[in-house]
Short mmCIF file of N, CA and C in Angstrom, two decimals:
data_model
loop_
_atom_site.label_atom_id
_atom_site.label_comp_id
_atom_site.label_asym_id
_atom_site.label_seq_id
_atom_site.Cartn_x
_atom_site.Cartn_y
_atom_site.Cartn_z
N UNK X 16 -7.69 -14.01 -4.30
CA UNK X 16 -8.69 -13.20 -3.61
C UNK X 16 -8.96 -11.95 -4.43
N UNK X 17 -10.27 -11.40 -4.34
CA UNK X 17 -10.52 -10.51 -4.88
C UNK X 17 -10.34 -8.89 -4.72
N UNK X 18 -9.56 -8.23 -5.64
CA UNK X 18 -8.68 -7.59 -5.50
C UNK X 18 -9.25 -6.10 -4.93
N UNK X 19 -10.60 -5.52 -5.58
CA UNK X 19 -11.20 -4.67 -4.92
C UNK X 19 -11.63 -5.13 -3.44
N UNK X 20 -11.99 -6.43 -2.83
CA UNK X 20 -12.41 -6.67 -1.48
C UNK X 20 -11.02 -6.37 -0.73
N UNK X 21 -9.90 -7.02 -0.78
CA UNK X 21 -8.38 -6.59 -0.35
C UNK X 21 -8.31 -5.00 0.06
N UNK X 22 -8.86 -3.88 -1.32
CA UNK X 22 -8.34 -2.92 -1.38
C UNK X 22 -9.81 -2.19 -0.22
N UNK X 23 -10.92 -2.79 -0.28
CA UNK X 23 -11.92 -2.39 0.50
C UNK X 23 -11.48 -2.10 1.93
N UNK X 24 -11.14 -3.50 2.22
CA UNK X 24 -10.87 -3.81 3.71
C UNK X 24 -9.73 -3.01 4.19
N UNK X 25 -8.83 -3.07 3.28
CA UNK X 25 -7.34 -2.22 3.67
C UNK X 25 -8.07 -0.66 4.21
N UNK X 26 -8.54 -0.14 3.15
CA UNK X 26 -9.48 1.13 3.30
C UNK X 26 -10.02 1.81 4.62
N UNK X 27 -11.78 0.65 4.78
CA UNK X 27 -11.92 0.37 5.92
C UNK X 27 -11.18 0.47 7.37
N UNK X 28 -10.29 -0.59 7.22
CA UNK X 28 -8.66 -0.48 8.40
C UNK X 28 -8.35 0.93 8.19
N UNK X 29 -8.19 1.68 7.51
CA UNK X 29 -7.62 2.62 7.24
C UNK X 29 -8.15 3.90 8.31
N UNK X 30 -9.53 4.38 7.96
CA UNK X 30 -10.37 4.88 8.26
C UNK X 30 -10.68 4.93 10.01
N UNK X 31 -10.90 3.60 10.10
CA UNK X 31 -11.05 2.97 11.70
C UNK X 31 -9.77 3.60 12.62
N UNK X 32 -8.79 3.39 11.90
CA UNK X 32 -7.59 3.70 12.48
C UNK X 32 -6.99 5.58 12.86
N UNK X 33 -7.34 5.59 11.78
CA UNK X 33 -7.44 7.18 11.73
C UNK X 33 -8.11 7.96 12.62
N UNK X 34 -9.52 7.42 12.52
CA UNK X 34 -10.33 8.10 13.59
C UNK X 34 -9.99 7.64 14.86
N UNK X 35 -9.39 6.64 15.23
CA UNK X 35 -9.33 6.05 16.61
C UNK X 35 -7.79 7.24 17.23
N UNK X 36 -6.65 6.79 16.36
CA UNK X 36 -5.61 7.78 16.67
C UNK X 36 -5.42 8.95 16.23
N UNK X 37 -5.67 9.38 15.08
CA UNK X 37 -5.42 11.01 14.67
C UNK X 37 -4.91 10.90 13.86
N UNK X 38 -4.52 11.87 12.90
CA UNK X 38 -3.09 12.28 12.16
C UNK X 38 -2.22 12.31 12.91
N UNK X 39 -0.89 12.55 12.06
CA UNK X 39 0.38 13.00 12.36
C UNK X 39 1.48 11.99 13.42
N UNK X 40 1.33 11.05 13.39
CA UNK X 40 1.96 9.60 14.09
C UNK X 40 2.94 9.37 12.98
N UNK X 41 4.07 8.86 13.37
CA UNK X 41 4.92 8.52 12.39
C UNK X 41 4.44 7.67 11.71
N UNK X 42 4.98 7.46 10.68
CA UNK X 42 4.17 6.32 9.48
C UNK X 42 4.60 4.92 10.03
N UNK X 43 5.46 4.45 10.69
CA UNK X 43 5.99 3.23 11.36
C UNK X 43 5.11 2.83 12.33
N UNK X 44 4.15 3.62 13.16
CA UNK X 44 3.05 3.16 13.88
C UNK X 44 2.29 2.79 13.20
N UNK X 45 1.60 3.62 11.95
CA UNK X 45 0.57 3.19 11.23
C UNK X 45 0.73 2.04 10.79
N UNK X 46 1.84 1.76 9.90
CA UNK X 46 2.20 0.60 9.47
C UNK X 46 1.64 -0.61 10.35
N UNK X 47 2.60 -0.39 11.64
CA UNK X 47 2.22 -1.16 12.74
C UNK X 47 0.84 -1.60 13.03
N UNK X 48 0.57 -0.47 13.16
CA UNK X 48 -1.15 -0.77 13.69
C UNK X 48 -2.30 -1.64 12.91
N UNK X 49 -1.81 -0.93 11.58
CA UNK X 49 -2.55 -1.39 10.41
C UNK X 49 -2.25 -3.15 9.80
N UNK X 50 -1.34 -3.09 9.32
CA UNK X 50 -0.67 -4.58 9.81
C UNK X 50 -1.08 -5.98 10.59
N UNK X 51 -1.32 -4.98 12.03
CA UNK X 51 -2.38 -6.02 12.45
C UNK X 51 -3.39 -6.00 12.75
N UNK X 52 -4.13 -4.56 12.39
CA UNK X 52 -5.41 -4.94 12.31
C UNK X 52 -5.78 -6.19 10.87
N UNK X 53 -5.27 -5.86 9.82
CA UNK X 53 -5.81 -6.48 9.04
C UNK X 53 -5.97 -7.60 8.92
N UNK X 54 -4.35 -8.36 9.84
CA UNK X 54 -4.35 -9.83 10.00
C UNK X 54 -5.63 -10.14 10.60
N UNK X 55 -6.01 -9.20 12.11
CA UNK X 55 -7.07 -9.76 12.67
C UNK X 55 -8.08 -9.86 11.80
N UNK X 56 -8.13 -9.29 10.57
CA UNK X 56 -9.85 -9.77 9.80
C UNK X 56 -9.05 -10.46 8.64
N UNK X 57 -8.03 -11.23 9.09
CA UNK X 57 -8.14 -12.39 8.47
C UNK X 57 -7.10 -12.45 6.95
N UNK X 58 -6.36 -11.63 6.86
CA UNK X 58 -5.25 -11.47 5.60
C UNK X 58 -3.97 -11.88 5.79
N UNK X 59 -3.32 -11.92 4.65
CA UNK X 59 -2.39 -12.13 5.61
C UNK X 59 -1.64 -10.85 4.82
N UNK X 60 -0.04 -10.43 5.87
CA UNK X 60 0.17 -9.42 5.78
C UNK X 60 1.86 -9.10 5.82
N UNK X 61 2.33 -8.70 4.85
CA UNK X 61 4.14 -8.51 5.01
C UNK X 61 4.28 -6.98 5.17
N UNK X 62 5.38 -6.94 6.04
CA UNK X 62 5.54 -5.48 6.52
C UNK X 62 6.87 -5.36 5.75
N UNK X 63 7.06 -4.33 4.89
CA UNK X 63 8.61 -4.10 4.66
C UNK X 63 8.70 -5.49 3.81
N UNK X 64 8.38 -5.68 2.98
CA UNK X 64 8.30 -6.75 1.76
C UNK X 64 9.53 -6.39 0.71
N UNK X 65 10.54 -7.35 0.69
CA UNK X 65 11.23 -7.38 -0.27
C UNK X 65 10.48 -7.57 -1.35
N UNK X 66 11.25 -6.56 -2.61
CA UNK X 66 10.20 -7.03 -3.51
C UNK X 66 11.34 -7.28 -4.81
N UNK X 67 11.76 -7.91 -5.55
CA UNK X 67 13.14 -8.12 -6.98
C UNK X 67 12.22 -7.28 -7.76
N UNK X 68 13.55 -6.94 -8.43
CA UNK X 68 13.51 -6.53 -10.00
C UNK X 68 14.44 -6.90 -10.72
N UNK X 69 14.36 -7.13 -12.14
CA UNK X 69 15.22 -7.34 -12.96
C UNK X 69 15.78 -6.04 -13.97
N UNK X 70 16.87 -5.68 -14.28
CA UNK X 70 17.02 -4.73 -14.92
C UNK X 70 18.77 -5.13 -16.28
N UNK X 71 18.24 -5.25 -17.16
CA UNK X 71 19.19 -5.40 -18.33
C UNK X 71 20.16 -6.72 -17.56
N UNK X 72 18.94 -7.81 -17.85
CA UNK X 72 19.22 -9.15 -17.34
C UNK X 72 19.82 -9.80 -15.89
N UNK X 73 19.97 -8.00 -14.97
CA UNK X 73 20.55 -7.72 -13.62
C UNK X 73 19.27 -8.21 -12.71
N UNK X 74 19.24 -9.45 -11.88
CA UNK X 74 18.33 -10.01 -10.99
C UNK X 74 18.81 -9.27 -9.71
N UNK X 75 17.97 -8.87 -9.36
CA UNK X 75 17.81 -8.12 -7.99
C UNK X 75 16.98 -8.55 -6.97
N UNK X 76 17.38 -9.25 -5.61
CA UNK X 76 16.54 -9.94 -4.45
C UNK X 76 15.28 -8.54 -3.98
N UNK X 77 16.32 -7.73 -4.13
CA UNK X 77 15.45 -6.87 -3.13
C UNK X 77 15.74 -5.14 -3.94
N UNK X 78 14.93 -5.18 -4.85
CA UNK X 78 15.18 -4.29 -5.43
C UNK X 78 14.49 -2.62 -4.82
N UNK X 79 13.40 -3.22 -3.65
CA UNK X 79 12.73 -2.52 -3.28
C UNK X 79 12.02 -2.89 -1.67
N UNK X 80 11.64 -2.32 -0.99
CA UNK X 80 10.60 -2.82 0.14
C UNK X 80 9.28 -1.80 -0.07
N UNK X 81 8.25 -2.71 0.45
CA UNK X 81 7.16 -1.98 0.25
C UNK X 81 6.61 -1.94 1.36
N UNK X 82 5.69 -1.09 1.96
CA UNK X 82 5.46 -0.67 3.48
C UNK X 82 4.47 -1.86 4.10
N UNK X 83 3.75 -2.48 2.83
CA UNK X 83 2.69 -3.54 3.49
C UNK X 83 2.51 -4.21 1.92
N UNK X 84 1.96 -5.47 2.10
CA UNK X 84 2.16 -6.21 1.16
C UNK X 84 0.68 -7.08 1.69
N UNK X 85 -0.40 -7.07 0.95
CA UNK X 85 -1.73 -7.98 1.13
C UNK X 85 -1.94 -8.99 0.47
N UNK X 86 -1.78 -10.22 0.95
CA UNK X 86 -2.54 -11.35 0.19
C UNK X 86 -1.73 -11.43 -0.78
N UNK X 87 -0.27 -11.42 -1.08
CA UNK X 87 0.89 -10.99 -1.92
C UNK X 87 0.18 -10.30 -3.28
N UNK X 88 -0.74 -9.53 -2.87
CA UNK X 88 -1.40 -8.80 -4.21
C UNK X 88 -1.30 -7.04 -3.99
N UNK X 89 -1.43 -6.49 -3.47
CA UNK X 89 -1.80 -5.67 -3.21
C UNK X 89 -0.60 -4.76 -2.35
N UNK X 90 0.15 -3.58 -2.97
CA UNK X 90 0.66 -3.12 -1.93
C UNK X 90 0.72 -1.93 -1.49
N UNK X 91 0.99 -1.32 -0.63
CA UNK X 91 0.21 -0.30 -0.03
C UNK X 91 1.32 0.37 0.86
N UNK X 92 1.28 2.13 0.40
CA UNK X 92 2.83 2.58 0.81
C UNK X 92 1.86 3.77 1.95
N UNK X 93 2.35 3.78 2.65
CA UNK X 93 2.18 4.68 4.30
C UNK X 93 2.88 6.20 3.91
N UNK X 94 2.39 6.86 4.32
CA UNK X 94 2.51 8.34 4.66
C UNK X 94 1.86 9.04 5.32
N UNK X 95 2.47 9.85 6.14
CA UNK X 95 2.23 10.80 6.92
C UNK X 95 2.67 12.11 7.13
N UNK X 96 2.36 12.99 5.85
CA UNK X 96 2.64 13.92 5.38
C UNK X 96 1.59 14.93 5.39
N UNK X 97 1.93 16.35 5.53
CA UNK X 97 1.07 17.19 5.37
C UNK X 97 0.38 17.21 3.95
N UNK X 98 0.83 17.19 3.23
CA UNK X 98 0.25 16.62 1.40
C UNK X 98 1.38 15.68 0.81
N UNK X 99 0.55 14.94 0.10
CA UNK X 99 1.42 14.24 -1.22
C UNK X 99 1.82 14.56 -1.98
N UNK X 100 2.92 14.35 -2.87
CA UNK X 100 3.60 15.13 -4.00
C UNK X 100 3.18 14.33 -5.31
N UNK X 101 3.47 14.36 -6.63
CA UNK X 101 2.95 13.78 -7.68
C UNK X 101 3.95 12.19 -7.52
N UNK X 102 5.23 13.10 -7.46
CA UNK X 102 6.39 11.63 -6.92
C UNK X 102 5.91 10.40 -6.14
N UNK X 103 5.12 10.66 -4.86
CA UNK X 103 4.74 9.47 -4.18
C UNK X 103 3.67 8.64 -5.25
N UNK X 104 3.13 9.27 -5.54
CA UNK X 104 2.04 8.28 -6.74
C UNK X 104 2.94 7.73 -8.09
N UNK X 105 3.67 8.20 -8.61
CA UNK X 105 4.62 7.75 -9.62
C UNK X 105 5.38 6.65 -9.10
N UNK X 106 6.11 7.13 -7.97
CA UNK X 106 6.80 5.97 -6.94
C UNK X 106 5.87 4.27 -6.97
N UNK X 107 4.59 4.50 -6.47
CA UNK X 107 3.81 3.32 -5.92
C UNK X 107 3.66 2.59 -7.57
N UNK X 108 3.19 3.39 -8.42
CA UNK X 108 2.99 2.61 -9.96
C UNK X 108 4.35 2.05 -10.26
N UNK X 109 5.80 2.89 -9.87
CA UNK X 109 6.44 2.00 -10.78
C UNK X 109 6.86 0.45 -9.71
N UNK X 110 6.92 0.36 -8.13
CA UNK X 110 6.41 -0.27 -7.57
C UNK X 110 5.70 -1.85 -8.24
N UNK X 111 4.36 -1.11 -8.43
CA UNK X 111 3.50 -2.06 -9.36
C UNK X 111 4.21 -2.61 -10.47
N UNK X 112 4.55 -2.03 -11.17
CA UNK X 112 4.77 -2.28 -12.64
C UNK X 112 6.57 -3.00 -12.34
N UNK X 113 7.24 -2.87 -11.64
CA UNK X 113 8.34 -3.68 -11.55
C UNK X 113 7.93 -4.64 -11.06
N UNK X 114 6.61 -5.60 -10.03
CA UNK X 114 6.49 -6.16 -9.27
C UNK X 114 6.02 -7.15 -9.85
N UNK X 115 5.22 -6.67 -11.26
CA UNK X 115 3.77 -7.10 -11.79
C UNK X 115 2.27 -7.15 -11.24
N UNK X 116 2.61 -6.66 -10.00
CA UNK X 116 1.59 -6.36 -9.55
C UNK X 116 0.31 -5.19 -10.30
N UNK X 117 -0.83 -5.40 -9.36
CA UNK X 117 -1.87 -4.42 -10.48
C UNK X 117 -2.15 -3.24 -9.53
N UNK X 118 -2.27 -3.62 -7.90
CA UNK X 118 -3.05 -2.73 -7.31
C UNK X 118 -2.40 -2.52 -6.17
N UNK X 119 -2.11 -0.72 -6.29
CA UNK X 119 -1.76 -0.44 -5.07
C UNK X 119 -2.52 0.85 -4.52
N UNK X 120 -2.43 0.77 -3.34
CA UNK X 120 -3.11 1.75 -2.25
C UNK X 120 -2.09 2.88 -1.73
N UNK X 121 -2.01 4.27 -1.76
CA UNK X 121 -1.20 4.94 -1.18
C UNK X 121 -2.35 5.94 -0.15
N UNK X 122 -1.69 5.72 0.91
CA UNK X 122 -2.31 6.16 2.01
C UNK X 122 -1.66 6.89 2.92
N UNK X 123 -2.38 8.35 3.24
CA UNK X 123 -1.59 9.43 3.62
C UNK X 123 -2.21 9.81 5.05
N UNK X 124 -1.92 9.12 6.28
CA UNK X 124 -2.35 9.32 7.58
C UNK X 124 -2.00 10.66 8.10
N UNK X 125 -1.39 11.54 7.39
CA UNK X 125 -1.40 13.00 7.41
C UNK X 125 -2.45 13.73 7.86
N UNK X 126 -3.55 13.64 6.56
CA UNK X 126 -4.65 14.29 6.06
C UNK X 126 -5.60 14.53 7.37
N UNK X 127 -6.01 15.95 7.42
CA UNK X 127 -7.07 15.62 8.45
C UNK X 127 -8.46 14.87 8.31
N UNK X 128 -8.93 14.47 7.24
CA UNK X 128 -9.90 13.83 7.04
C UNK X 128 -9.47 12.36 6.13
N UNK X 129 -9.05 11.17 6.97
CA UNK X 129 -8.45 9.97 5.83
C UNK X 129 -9.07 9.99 5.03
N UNK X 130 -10.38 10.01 4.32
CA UNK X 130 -10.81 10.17 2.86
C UNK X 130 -10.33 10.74 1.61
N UNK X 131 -9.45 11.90 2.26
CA UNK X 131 -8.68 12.85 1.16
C UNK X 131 -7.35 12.16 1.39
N UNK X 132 -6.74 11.03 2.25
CA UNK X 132 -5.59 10.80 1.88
C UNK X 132 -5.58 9.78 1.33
N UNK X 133 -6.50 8.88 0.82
CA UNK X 133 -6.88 7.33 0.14
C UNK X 133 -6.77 7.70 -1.22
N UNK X 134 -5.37 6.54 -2.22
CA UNK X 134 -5.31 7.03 -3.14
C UNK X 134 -5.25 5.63 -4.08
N UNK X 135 -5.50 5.28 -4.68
CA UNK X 135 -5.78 3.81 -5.64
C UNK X 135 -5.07 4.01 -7.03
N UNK X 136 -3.72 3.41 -7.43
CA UNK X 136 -3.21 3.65 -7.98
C UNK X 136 -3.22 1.82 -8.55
N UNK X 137 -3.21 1.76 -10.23
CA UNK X 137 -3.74 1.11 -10.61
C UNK X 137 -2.63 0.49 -11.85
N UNK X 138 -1.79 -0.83 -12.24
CA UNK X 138 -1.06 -0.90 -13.40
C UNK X 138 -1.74 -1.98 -14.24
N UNK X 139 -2.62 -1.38 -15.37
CA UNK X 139 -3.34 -2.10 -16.13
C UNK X 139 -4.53 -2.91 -15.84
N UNK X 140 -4.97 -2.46 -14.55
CA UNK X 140 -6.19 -3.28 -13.54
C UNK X 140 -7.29 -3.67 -14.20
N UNK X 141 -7.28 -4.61 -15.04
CA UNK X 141 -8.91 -5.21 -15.74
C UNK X 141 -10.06 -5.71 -14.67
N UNK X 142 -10.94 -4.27 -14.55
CA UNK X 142 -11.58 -4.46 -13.37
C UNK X 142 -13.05 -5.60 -13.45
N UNK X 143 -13.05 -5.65 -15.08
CA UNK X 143 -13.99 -6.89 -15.00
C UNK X 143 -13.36 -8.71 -14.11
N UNK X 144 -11.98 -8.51 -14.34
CA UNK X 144 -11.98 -10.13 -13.80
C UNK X 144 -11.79 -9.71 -12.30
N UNK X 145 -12.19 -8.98 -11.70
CA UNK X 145 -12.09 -8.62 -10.41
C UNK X 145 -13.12 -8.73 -10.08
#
């Protein structure tokens, strides 16, 4: 599936959600909420996704969990913070880049306006085959 439509819709959900409840909800609701909204339009969706890594030939099941996991492409870390730090965005790339994944979403249900908390963090994303 196509990886900007994934990251659209997640968005979208995002937005809808925000305005419906507010800021400042623990990030475990959002999760929640979001989760299944998205199933309802049709994705499918892992909450708390084990994710391996390998490190100096060390296989790891679960080297990590990730807050939501789309279409096993796409993953997308929850916050609900008064601001983001540079760390949470460093966090989600290396995320990506241990996962092999390309595209992740960090989303900060903090913000009073969700637009300023939508953040697209990207590991090597060749946006032409998208």
């Amino acid at each position: 599936m196509n990886l900007n439509r994934i990251s659209g819709e997640v968005v979208d959900a995002a937005i809808t959600i925000h305005r419906e409840l507010g800021p400042g909800l623990l990030e475990s609701v959002y999760e929640i909420v979001l989760a299944q909204e998205l199933k309802q339009r049709g994705f499918s969706v892992e909450r708390q996704a084990p994710v391996s890594i390998t490190y100096k030939e060390m296989h790891f099941e679960e080297g990590f969990r990730c807050d939501l996991l789309i279409e096993n492409q796409v993953i997308v870390e929850l916050k609900s913070v008064e601001s983001l730090s540079k760390l949470h965005k460093k966090q989600l790339l290396t995320y990506l880049i241990l996962s092999g994944r390309q595209l992740g979403l960090l989303l900060n249900f903090g913000e009073s306006l969700m637009k300023d908390g939508i953040h697209r963090i990207v590991n090597s994303l060749d946006e032409s085959k998208d």
